[in-house]
Short mmCIF file of C-alpha atoms and ligand atoms in Angstrom, two decimals:
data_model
loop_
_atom_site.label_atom_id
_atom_site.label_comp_id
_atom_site.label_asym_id
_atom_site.label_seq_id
_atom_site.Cartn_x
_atom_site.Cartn_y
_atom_site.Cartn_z
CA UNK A 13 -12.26 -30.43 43.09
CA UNK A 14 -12.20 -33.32 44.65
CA UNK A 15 -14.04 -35.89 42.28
CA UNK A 16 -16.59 -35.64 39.64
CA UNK A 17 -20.58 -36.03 40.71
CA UNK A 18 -23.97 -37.08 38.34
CA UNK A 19 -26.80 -36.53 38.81
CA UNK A 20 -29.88 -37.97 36.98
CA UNK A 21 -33.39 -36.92 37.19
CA UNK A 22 -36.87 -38.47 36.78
CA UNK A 23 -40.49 -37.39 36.97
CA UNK A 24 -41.85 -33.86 37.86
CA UNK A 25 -40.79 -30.17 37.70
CA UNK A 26 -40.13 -30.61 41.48
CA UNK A 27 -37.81 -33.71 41.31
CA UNK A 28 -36.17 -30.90 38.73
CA UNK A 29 -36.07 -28.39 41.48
CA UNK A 30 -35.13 -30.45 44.01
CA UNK A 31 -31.93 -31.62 41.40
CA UNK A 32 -31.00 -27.77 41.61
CA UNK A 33 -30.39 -27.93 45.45
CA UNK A 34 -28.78 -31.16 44.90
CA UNK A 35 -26.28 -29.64 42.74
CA UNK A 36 -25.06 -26.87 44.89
CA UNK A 37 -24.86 -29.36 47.65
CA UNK A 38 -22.22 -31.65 45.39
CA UNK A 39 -20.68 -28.10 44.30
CA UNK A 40 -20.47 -27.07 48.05
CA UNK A 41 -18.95 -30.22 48.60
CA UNK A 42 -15.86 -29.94 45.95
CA UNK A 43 -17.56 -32.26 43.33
CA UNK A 44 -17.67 -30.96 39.23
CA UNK A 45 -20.76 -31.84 37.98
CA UNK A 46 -20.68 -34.07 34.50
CA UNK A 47 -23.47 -35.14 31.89
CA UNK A 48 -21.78 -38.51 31.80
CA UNK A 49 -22.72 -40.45 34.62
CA UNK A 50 -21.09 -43.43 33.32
CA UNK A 51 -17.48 -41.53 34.15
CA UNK A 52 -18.62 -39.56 37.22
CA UNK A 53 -17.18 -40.97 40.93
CA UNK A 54 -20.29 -40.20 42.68
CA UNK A 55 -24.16 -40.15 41.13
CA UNK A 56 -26.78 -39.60 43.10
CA UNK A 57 -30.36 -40.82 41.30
CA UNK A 58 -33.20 -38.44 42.12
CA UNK A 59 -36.10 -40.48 41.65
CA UNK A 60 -39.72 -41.08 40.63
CA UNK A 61 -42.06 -43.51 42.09
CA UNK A 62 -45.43 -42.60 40.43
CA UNK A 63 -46.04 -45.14 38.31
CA UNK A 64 -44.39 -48.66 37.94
CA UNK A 65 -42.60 -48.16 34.73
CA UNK A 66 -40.80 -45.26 35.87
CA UNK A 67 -39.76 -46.99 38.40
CA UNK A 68 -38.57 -50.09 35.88
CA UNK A 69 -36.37 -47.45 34.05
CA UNK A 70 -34.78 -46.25 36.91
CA UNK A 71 -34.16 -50.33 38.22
CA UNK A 72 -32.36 -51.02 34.84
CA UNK A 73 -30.23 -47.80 34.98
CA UNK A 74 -29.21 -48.65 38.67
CA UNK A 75 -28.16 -52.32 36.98
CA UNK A 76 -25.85 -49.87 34.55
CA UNK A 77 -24.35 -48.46 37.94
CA UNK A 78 -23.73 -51.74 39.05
CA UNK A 79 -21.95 -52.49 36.04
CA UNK A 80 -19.87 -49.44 36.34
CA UNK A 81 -19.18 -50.32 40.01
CA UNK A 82 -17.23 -53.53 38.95
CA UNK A 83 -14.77 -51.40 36.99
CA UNK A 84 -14.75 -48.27 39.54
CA UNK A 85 -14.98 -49.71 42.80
CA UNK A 86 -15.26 -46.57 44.24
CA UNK A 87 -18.28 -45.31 42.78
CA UNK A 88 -20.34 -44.02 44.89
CA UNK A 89 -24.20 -44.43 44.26
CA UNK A 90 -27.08 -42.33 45.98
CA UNK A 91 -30.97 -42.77 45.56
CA UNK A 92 -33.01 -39.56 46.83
CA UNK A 93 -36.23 -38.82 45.53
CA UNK A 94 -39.75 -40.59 45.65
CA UNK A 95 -38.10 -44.14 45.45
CA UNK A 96 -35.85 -43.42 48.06
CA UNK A 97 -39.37 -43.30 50.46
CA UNK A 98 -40.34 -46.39 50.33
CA UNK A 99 -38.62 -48.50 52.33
CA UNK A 100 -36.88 -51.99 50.07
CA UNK A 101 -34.52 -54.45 50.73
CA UNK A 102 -33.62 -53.31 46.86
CA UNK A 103 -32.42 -49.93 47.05
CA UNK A 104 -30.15 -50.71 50.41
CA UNK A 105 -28.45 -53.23 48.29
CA UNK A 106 -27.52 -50.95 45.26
CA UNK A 107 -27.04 -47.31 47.07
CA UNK A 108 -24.55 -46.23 49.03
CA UNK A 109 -27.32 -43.83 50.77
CA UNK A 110 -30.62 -43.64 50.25
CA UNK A 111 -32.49 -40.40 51.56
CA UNK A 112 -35.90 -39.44 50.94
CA UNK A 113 -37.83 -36.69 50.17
CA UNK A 114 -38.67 -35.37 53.68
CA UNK A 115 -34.96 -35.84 54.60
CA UNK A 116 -33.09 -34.15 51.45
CA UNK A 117 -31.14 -31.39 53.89
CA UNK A 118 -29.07 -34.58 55.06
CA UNK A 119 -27.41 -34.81 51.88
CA UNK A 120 -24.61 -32.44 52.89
CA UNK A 121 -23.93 -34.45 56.10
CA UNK A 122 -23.86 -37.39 54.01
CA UNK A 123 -21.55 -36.02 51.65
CA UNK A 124 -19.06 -34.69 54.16
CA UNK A 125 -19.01 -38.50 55.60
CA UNK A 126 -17.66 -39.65 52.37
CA UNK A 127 -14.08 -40.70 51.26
CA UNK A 128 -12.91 -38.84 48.58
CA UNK A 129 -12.55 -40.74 45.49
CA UNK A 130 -9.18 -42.10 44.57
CA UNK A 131 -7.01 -39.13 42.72
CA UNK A 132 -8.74 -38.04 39.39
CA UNK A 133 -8.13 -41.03 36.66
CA UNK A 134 -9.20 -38.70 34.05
CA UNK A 135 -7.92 -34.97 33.18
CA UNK A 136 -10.30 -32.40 34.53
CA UNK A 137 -12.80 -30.22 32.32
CA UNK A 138 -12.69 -33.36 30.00
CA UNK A 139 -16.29 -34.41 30.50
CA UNK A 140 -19.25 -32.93 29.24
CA UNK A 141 -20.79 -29.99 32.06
CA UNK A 142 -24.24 -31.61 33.22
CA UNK A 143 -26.31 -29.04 31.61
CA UNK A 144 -29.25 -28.74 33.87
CA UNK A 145 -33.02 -28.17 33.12
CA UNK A 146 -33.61 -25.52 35.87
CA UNK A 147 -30.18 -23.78 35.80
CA UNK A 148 -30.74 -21.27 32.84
CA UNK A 149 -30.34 -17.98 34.07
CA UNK A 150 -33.79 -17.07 32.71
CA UNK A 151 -36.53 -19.77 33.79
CA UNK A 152 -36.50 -20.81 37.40
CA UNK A 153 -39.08 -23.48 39.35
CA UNK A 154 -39.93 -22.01 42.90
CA UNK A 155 -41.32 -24.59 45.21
CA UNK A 156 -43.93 -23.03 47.30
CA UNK A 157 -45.34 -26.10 49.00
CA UNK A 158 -43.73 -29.50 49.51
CA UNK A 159 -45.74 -32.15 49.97
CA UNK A 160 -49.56 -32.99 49.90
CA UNK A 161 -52.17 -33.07 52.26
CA UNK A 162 -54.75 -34.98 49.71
CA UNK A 163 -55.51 -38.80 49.61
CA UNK A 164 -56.52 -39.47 45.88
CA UNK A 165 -56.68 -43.39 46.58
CA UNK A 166 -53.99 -44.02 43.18
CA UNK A 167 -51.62 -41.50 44.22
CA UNK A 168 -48.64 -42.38 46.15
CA UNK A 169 -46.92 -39.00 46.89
CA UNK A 170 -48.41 -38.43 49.85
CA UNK A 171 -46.52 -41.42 51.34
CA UNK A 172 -43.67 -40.64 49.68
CA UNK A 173 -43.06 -36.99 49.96
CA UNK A 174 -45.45 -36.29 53.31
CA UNK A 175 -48.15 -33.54 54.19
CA UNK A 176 -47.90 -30.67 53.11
CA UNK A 177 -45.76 -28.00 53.86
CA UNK A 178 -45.86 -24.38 52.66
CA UNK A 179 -43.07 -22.06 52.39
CA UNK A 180 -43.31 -18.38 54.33
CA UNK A 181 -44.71 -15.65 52.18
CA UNK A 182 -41.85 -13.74 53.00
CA UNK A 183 -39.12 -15.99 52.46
CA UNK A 184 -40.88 -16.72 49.02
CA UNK A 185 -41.14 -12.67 47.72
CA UNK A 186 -37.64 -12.23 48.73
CA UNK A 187 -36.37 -15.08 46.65
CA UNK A 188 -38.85 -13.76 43.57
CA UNK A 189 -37.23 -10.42 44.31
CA UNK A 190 -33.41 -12.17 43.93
CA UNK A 191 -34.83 -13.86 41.01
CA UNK A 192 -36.04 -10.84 38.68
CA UNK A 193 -32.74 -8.85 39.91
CA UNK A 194 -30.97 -11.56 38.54
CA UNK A 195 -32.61 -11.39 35.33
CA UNK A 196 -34.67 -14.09 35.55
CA UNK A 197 -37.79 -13.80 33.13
CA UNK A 198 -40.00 -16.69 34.28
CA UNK A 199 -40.78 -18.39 37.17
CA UNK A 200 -42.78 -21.42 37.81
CA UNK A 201 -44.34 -21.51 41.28
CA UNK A 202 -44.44 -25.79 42.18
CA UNK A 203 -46.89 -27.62 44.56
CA UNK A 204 -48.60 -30.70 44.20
CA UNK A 205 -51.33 -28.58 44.98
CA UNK A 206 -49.66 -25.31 44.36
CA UNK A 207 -52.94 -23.42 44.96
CA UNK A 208 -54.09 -24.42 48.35
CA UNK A 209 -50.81 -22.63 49.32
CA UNK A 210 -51.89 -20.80 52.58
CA UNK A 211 -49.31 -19.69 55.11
CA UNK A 212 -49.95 -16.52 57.43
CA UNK A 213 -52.93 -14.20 55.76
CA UNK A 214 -51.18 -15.59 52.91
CA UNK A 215 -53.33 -17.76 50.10
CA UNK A 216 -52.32 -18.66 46.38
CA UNK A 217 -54.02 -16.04 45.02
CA UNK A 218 -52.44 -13.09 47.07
CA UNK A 219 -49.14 -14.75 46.77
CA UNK A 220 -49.68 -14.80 42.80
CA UNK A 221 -50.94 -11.09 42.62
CA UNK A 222 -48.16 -9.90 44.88
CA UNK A 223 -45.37 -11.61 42.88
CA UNK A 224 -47.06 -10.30 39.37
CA UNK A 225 -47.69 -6.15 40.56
CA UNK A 226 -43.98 -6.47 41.79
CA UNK A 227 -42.72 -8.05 39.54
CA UNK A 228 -44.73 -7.02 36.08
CA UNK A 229 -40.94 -7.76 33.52
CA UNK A 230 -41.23 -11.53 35.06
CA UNK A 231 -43.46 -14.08 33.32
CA UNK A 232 -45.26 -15.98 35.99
CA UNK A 233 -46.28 -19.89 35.79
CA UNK A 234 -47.89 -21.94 38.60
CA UNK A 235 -47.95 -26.11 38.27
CA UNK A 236 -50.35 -27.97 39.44
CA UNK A 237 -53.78 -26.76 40.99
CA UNK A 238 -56.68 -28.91 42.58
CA UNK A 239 -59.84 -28.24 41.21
CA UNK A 240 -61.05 -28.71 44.96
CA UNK A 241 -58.71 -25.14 45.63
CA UNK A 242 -59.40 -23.49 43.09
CA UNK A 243 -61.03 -19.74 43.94
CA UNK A 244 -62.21 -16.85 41.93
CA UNK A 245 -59.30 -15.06 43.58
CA UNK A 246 -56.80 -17.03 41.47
CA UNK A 247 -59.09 -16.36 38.24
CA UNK A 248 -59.21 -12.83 39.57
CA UNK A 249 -55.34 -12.87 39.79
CA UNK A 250 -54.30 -14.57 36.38
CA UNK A 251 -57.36 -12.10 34.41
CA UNK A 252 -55.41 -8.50 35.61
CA UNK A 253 -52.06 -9.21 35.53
CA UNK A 254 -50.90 -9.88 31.84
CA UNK A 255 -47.41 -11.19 33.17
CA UNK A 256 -49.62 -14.20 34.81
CA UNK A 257 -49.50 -16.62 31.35
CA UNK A 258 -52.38 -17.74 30.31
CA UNK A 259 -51.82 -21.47 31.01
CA UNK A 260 -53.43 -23.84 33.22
CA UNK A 261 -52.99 -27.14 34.08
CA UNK A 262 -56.04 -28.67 35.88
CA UNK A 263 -55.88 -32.69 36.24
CA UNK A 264 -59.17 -34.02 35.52
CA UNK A 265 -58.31 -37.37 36.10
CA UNK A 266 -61.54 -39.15 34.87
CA UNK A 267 -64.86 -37.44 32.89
CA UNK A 268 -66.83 -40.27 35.74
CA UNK A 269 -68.20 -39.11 38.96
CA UNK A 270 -68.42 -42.45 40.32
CA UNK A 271 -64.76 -42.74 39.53
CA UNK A 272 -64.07 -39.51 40.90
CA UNK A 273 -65.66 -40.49 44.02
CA UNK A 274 -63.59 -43.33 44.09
CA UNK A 275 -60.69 -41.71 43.21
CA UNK A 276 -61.25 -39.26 46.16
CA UNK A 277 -61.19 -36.38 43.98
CA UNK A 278 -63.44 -34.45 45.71
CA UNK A 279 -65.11 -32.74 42.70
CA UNK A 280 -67.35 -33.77 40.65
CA UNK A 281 -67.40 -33.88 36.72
CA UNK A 282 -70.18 -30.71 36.79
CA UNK A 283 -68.21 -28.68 39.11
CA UNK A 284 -64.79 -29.39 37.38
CA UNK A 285 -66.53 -27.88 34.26
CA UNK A 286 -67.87 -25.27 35.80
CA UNK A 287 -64.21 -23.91 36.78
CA UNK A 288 -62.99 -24.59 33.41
CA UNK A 289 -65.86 -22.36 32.13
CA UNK A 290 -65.49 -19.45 34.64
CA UNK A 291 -61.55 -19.80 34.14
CA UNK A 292 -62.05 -19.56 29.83
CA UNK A 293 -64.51 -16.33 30.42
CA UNK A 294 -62.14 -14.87 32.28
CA UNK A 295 -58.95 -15.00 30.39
CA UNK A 296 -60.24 -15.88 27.18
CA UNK A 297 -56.82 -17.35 25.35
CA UNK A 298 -56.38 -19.31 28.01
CA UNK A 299 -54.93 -22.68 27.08
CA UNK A 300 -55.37 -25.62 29.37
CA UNK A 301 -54.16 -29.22 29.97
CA UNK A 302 -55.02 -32.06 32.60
CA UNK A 303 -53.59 -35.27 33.20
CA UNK A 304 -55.98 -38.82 32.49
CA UNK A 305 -55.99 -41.93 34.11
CA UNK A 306 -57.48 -44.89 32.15
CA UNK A 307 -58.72 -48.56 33.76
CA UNK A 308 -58.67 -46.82 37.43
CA UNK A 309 -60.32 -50.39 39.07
CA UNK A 310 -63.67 -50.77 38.77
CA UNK A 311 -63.69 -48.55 35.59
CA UNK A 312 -66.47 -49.44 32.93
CA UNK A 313 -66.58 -49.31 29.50
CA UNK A 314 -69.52 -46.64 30.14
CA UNK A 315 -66.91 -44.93 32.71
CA UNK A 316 -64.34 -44.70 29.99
CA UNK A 317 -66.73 -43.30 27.43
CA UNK A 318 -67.61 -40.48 30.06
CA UNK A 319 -63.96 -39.88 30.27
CA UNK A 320 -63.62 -39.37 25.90
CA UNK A 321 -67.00 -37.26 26.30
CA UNK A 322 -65.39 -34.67 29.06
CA UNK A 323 -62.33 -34.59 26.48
CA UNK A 324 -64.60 -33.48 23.50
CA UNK A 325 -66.42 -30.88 25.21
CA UNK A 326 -62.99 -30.07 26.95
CA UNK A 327 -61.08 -29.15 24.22
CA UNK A 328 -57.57 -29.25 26.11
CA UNK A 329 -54.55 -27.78 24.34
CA UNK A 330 -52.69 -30.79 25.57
CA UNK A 331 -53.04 -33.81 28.42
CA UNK A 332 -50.77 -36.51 30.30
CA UNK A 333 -52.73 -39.32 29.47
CA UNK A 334 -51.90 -42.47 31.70
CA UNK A 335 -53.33 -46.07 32.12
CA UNK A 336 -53.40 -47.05 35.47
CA UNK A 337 -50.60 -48.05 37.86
CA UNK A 338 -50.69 -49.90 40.81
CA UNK A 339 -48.90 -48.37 43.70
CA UNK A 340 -48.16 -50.38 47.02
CA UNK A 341 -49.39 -48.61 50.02
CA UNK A 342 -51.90 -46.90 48.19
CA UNK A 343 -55.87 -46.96 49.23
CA UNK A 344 -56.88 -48.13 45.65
CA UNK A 345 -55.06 -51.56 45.43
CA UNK A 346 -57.93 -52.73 47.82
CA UNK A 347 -60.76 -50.88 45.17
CA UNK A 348 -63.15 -52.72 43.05
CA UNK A 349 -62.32 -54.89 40.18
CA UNK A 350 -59.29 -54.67 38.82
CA UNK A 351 -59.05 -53.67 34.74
CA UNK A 352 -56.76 -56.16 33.57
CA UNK A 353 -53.59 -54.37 32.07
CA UNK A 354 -54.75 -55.21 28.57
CA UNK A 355 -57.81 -53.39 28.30
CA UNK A 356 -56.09 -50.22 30.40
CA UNK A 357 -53.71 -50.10 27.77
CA UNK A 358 -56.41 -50.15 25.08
CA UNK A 359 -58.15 -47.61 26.43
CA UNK A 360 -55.34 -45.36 26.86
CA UNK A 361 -54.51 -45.77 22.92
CA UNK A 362 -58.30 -44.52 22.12
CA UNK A 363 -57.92 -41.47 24.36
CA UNK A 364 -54.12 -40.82 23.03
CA UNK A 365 -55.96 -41.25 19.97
CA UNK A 366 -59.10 -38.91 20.36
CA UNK A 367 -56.53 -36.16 22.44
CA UNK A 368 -54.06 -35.83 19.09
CA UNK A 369 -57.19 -35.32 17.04
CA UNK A 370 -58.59 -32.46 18.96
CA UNK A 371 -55.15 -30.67 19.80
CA UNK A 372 -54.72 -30.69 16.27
CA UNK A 373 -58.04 -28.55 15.35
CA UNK A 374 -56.79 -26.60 18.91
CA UNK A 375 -53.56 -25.75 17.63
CA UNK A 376 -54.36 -25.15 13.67
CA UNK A 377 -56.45 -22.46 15.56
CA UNK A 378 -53.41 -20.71 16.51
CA UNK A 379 -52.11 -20.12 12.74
CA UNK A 380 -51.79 -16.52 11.88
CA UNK A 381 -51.63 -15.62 15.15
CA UNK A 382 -48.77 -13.67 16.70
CA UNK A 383 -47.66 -14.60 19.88
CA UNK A 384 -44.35 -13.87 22.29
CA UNK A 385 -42.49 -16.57 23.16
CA UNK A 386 -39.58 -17.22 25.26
CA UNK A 387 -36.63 -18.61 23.49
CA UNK A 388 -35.38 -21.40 25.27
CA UNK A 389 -32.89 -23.55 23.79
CA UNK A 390 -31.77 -24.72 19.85
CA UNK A 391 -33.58 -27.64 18.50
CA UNK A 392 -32.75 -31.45 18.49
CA UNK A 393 -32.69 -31.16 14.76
CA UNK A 394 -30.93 -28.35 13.35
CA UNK A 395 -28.65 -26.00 15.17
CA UNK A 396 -30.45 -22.88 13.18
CA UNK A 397 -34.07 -23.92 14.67
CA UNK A 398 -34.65 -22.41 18.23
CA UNK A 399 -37.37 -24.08 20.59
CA UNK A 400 -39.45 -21.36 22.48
CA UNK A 401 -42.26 -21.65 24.39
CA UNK A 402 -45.58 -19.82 24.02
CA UNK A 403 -47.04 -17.90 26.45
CA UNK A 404 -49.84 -20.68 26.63
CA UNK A 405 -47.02 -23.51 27.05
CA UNK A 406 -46.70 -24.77 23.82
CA UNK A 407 -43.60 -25.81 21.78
CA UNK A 408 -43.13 -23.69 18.84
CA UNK A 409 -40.24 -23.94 16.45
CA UNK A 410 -38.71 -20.65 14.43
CA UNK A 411 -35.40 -20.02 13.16
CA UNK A 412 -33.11 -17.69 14.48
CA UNK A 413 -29.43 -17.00 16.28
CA UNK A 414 -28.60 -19.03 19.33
CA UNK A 415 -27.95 -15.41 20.52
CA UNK A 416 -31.93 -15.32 20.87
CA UNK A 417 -31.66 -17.98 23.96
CA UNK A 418 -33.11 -16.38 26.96
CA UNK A 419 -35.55 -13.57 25.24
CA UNK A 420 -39.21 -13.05 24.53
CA UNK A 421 -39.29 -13.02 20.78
CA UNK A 422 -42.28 -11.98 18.46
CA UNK A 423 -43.55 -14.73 16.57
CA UNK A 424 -45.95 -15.38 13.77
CA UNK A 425 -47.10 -19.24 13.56
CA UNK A 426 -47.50 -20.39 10.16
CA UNK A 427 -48.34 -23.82 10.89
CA UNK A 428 -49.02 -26.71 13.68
CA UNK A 429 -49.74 -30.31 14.26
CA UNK A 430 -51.01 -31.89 17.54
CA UNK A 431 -47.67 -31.15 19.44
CA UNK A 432 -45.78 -28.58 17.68
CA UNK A 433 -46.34 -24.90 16.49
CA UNK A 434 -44.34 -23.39 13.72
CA UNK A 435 -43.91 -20.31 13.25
CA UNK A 436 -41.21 -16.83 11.93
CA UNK A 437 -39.73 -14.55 14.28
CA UNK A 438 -41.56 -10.87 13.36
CA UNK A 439 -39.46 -9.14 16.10
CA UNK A 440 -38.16 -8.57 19.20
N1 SAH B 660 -50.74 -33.09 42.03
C1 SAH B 660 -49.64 -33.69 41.38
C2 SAH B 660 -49.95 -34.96 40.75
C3 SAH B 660 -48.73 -35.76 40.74
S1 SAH B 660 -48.76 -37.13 39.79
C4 SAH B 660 -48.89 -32.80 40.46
O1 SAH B 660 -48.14 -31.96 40.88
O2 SAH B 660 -48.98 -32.92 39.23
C5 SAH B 660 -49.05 -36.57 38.14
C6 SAH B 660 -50.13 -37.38 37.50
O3 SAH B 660 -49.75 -38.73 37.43
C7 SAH B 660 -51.44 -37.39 38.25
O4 SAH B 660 -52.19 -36.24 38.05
C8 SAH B 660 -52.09 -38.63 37.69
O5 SAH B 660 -52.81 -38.35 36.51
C9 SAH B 660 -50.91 -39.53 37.35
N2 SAH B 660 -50.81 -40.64 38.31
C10 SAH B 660 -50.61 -40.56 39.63
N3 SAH B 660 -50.63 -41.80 40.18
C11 SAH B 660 -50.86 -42.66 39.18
C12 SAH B 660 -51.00 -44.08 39.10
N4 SAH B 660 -50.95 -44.84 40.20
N5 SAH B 660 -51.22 -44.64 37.88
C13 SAH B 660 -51.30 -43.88 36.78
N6 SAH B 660 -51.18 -42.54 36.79
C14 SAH B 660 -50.97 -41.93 37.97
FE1 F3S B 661 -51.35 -37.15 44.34
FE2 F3S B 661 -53.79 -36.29 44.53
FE3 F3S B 661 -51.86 -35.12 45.93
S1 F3S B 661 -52.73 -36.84 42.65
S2 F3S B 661 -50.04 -35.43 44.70
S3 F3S B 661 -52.62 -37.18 46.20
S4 F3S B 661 -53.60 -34.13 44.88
#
């Protein structure tokens, strides 16, 4: 070992995949991975740029670093991620290296370039292992694009992380195949746009199929589709193959056309709705959840009351609700009026407000039932409450060994509020 390496990650299920190939790269390189970045001789900061205050957060922990830096001189700091794509004067001034998305294969180069730290000031094995999201044996994220090749006029990942780019088919089957061998029970298939994956005669919904008929033991999750993409194929697909969970996240983004349009969503509220129905037909416990943006500019009261009406008749089992961040680069920040931060903020609290209400009815629905859910890891609370996931993505509580980390469980839910489902472990 030759020093001890952090690594801290922000934002979305692919910043958490991409923090997987980070760590082999550190453990390729002779580095120990710790939890406590505050003691670790290298850290490198895999960051998010889509909205302001995650960026703020990630700002005041690189002033910690900088703190830590006047004690260990020889910290060394990196910034990778969606930050790390937009060029500032900022970043260059508290990294070491800065290396964004498009570029993350040079981190090995970078880290052979690199002085090893001065001899180890603390014993080895005496920090905390980092304990990462993605590196359970049995739940694995599998990018199959990188990238998107949309424009939604808010959005800045397609600055920051380029057009898209889709994985080979067969690269991708091989890897599911090394997966379930390994015992893996669910993967997540990642994208921005995960299902206008299209590579060879390959499209998301034959890539889905495939990986479910061969692999019927493994679970199978996909994060996040376009409405714009979305085909009867990949209905088709998630309808006959059980091991396809009946989840789907779908960002609406506003219940306006006129914001749509301005959005460049290319749907419309009517045709959105339309997918949701064929989709709940189809796979009828299908739960679903969308992400919101309030006080997009040029947003109207009326607007935002279109918005709370799509979320009525919606019903989702849960949403990321946001109020509206401006990004630099992006098309928007020349769009319409701007809704001063105020009222965004207001708004968001009525549709926070409106969403709890209705996941509460959604989930209370859910009493009774049984359901099997993958145990995934013990509680905050109490070392004798496991949290497992349902098959529709929902946290559920139950009691039961540790030893139960890592299998499908049969569960009866005896109660639920707006985020949580309770319920007693009926069998295995
Ligand atoms: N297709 C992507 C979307 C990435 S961003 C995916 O894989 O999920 C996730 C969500 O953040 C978006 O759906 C949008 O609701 C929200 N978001 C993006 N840019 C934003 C901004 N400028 N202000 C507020 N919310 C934003
Ligand atoms: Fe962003 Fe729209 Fe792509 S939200 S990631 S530009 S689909």
């Amino acid at each position: 070992m030759i020093g001890r390496a952090s690594i801290l990650t922000y934002g979305c299920q692919m910043n958490e995949a991409d923090s997987s190939d980070i760590a082999v790269a550190l453990r390729d390189a002779g580095y120990s991975l710790t939890a406590s970045w505050e003691a670790a001789d290298l850290v490198v900061m895999n960051t998010c740029a889509i909205r302001e205050k995650a960026e703020d957060r990630i700002k005041g922990t690189l002033g910690q670093l900088r703190a830590v830096r006047a004690r260990r001189p020889w910290l060394v700091v990196g910034v990778m991620g969606c930050m790390a794509a937009q060029s500032s004067e900022y970043l260059e001034q508290e990294a070491d290296f800065v290396i964004p998305p498009v570029q993350a294969a040079r981190l090995r180069e970078v880290l052979a370039g690199l002085p090893p730290p001065p001899g180890l000031g603390e014993e080895a094995g005496d920090l905390p292992p980092l304990q990462m999201e993605q590196e359970t044996d049995f739940k694995r994220y599998l990018p199959i694009i990188r990238g998107c090749n949309y424009r939604c006029t808010f959005c800045v990942v397609p600055n920051t992380r380029g057009p898209e780019a889709n994985e080979p088919a067969e690269l991708l089957l091989a890897e599911t195949e090394r997966m379930s061998e390994a015992g893996v029970l669910e993967i997540t298939l990642l994208g921005q746009t995960v299902n206008a994956y299209q590579h060879g005669d390959w499209d998301f919904a034959r890539l889905l199929d495939t990986m479910a008929r061969r692999h019927p033991h493994v679970a199978f999750r996909f994060l996040t589709s376009h409405p714009r993409d979305f085909t009867p194929q990949v209905i088709e697909a998630m309808a006959s193959n059980a091991n396809v969970m009946p989840y789907l996240h779908l960002p609406l983004q506003s219940g306006s056309d006129s914001v749509l349009r301005r959005m460049k969503r290319l749907y419309t509220m009517a045709q959105y709705e339309s997918i949701v129905s064929a989709v709940r037909d189809a796979v009828p416990d299908v739960a679903l959840s969308t992400d919101v943006i309030c006080g997009f500019p040029g947003e109207t009261e009326e607007d935002f009351q279109l918005t709370l009406d799509a979320m009525r008749r919606l019903r989702y089992d849960s949403a990321f609700m946001f109020y509206y961040s401006e990004r630099p680069g992006t098309p928007a920040v020349k769009l319409g009026e701007k809704v001063p931060i105020a009222a965004r903020k207001e708004r968001l609290a009525r549709l926070i407000e409106l969403q709890k209400s209705i996941q509460l009815e959604v989930n209370q629905r859910e009493v009774d039932r049984e359901q099997r859910c993958l145990v995934e890891r013990v509680s905050k609370r109490d070392p004798e409450i496991m949290l497992a996931r349902t098959p529709g993505n929902k946290s559920l509580l139950l009691r039961a060994p540790q030893a139960t980390i890592g299998s499908w469980q049969r569960v009866q839910v005896q109660r639920a509020d707006s985020f949580t489902l309770y319920g007693e472990r009926v069998g295995a």
